[in-house]
Short mmCIF file of C-alpha atoms in Angstrom, two decimals:
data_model
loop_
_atom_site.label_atom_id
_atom_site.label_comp_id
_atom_site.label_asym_id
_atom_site.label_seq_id
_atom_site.Cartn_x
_atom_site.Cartn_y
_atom_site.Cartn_z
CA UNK Y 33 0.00 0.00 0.00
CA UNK Y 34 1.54 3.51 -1.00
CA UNK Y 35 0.00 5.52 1.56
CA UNK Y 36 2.12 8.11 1.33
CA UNK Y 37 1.41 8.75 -2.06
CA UNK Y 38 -1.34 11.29 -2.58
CA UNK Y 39 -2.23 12.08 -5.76
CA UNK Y 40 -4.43 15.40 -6.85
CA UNK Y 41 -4.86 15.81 -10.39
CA UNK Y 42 -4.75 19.61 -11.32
CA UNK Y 43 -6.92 20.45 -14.33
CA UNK Y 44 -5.64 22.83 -16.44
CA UNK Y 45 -3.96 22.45 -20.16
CA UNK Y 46 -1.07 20.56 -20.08
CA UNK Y 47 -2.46 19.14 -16.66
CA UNK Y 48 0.71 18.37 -15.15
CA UNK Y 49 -0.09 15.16 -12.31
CA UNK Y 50 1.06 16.11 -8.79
CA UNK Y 51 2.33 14.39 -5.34
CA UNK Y 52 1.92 15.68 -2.47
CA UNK Y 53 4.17 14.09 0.63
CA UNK Y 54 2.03 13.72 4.02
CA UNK Y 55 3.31 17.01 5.13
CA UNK Y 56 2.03 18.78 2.04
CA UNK Y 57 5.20 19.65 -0.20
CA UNK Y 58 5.19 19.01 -3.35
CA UNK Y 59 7.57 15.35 -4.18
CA UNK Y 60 7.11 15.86 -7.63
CA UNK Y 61 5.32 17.05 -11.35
CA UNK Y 62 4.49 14.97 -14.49
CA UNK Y 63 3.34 17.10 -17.33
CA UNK Y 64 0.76 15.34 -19.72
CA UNK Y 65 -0.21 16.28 -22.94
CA UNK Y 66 -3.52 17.36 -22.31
CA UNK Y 67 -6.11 18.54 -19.48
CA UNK Y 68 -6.60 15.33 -17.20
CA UNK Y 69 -10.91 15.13 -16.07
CA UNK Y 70 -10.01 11.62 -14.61
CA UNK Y 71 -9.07 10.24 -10.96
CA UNK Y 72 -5.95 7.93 -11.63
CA UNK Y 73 -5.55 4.32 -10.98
CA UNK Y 74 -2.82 2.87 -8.84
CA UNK Y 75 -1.34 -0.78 -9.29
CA UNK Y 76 0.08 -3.48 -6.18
CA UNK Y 77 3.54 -1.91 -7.33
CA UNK Y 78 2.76 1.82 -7.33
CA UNK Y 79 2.93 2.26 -11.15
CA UNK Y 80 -0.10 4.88 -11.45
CA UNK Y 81 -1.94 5.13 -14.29
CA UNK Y 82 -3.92 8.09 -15.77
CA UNK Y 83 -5.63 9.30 -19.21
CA UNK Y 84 -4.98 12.35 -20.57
CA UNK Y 85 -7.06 14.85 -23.05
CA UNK Y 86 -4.35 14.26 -25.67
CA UNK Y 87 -5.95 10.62 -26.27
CA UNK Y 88 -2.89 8.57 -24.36
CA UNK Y 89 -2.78 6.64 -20.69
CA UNK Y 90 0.52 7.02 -18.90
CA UNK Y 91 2.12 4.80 -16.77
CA UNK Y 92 4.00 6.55 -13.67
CA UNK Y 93 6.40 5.40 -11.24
CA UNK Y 94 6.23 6.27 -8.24
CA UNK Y 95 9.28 8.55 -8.16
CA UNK Y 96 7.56 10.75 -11.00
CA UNK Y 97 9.16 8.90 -14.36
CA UNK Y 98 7.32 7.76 -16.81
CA UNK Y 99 6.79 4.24 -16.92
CA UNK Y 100 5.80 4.16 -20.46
CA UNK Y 101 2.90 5.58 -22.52
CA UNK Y 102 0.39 3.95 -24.44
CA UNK Y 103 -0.83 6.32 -28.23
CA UNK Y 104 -2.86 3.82 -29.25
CA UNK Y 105 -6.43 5.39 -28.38
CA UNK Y 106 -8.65 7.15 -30.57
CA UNK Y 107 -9.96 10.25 -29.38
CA UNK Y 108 -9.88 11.80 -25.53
CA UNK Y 109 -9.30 9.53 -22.48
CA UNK Y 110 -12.31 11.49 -19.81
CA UNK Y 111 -12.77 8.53 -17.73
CA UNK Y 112 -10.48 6.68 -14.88
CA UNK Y 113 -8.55 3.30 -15.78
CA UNK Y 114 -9.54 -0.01 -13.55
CA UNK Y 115 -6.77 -2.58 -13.09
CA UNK Y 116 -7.73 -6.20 -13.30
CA UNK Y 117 -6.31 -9.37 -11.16
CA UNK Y 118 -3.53 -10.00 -13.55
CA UNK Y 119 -2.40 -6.02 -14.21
CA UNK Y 120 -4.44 -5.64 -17.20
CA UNK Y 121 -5.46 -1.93 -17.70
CA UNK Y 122 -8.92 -1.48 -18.76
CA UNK Y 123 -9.86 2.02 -20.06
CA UNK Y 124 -12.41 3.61 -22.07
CA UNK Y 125 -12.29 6.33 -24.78
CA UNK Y 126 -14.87 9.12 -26.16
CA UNK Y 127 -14.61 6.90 -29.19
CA UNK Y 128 -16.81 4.54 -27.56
CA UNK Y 129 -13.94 1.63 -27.37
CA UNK Y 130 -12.62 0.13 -24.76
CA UNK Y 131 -8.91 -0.44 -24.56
CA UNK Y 132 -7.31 -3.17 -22.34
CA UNK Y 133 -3.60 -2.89 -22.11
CA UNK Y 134 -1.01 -5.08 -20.93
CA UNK Y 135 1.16 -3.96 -17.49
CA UNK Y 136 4.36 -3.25 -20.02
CA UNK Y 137 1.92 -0.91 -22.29
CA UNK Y 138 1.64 -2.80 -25.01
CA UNK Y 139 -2.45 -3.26 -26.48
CA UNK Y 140 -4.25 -6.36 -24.86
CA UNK Y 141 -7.27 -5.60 -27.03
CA UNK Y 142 -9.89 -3.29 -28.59
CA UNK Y 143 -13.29 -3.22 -27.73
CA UNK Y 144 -16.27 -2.75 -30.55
CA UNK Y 145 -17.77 0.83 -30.83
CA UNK Y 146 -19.50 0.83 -27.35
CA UNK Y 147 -22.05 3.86 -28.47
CA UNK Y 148 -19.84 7.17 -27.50
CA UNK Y 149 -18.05 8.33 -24.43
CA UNK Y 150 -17.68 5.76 -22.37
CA UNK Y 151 -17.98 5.79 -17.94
CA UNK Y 152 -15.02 4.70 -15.75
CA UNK Y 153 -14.94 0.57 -15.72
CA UNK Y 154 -15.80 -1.93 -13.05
CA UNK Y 155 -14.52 -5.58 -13.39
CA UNK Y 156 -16.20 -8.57 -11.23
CA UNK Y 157 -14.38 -11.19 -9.27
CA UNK Y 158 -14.63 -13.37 -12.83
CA UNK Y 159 -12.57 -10.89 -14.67
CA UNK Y 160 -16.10 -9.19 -16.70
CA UNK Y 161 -16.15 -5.58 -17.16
CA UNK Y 162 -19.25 -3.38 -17.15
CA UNK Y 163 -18.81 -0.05 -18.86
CA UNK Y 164 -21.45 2.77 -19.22
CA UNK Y 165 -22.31 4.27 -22.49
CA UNK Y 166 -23.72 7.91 -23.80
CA UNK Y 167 -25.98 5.45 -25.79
CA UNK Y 168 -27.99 4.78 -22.50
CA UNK Y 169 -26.72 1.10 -21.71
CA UNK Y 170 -24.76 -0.37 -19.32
CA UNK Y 171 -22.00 -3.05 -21.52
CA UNK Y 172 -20.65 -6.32 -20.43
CA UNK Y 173 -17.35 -7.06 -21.76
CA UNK Y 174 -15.09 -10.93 -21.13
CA UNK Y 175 -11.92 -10.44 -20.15
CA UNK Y 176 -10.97 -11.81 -23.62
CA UNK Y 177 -12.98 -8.40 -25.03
CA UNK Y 178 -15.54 -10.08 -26.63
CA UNK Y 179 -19.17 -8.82 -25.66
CA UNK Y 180 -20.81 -11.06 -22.42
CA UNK Y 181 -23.79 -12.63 -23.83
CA UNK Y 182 -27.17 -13.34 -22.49
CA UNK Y 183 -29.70 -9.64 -22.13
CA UNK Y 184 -26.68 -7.92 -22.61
CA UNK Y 185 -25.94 -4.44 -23.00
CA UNK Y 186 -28.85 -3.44 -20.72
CA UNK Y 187 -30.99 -0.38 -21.93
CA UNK Y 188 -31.52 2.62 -19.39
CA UNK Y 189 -33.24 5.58 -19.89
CA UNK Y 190 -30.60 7.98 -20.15
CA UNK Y 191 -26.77 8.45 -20.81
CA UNK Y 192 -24.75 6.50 -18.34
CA UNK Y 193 -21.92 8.54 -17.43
CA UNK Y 194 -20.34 7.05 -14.35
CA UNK Y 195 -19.03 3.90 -12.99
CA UNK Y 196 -21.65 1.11 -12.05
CA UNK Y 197 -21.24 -0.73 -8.64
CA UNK Y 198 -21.05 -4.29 -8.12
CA UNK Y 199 -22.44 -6.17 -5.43
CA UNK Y 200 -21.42 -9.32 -3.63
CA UNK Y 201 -24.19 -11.13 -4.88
CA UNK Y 202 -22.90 -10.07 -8.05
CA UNK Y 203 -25.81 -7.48 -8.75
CA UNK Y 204 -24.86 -4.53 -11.11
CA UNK Y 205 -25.93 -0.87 -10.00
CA UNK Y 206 -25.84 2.52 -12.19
CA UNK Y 207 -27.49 5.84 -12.27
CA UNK Y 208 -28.27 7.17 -15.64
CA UNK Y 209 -29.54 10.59 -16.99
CA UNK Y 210 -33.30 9.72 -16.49
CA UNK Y 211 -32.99 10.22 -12.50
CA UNK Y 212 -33.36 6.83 -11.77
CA UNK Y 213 -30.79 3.98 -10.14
CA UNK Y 214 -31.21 0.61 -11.86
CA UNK Y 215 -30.39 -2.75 -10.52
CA UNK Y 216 -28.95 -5.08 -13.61
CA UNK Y 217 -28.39 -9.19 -13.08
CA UNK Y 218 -25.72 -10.42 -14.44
CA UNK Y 219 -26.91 -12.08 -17.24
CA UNK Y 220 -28.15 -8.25 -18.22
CA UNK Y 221 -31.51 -8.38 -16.98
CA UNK Y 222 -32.66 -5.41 -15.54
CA UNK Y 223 -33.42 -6.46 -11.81
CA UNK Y 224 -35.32 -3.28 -10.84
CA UNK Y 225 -35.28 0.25 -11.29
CA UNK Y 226 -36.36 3.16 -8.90
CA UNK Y 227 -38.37 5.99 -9.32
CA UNK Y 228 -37.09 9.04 -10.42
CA UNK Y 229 -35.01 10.59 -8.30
CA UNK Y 230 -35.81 14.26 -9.60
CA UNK Y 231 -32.64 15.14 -12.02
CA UNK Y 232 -29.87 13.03 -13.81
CA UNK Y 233 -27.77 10.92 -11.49
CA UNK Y 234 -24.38 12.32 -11.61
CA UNK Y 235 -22.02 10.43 -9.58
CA UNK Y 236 -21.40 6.44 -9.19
CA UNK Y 237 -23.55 4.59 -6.54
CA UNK Y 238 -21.71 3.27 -3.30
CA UNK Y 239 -23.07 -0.39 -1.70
#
């Protein structure tokens, strides 16, 4: 655990990522390319990975270096990266892919076009990732990137902007832009959904 790493993202162009020591000095500055919109992700080794406006994920050590960068995406990285069991990088794009990269930065694989700008992923104790979508569904993706099968993607009634939440049980939750939380099994069958909660639901649900 690097506890003493804290890591504020400063959003600006060329967003530069910042650490902060426990006392509050600055330990050190890593200029991106781009503005960074996105909370970064941060591996068992302390390699900490963030997306970037200027459509690449960096790889950090935890001294400040880059680790390595990975050019391959297609149009702005606005979400967060979620690390799987075995270091794969999972990521989506506002191209509506979603990129899984390997922990040296080479390309795992490439998601179909997912509708538009994707949410931050989630990934379940079996290795499936569930992505939300501007085209109002909630995806299931194998950890081999081919879609999950069954009622999958599950239609909301609204843009799904941030992450869903997973359950023990294995029950997926999400907010969308129609004010309402939806419950989703995980064969894709919507489980319930609430009433509306009076305005689009603008954050990720907690369990």
């Amino acid at each position: 655990m690097f506890m003493f790493l804290l890591v504020i993202l400063l959003v600006s162009v060329l967003c530069p990522i910042t650490s902060l020591a426990d006392e509050g000095t600055k330990k050190w500055e890593f200029p991106t390319g781009g503005s960074v919109f996105s909370s970064p992700a941060v591996g068992p080794d302390g390699t900490i990975y963030v997306g970037s406006d200027d459509e690449k994920l960096y790889a950090i050590n935890p001294d400040g270096t880059q680790k390595w960068v990975f050019t391959e995406i297609g149009n702005k990285v606005s979400s967060s990266p979620a690390i799987g069991a075995d270091g794969t990088i999972y990521v989506g794009s506002n191209d509506g892919k979603l990129y899984a990269i390997e922990p040296d930065g080479t390309r795992k694989w490439v998601s179909t076009e997912l509708g538009e700008a994707l949410s931050s992923p989630v990934i379940n104790s079996r290795g499936t990732i569930y992505v939300g979508s501007d085209d109002e569904k909630v995806h299931a993706i194998k950890a081999d990137g081919t879609p999950k099968g069954g009622e999958w993607p599950c239609k909301t009634g609204g843009k799904v902007s941030f992450s869903p939440a997973i359950s023990s049980s294995g029950v997926i939750y999400v907010g969308s832009d129609d004010g309402k939380l939806y419950a989703i099994k995980s064969n894709g069958k919507e489980k319930w959904q609430s009433d509306d909660l009076g305005d689009k639901i603008s954050s990720s649900p907690a369990i």
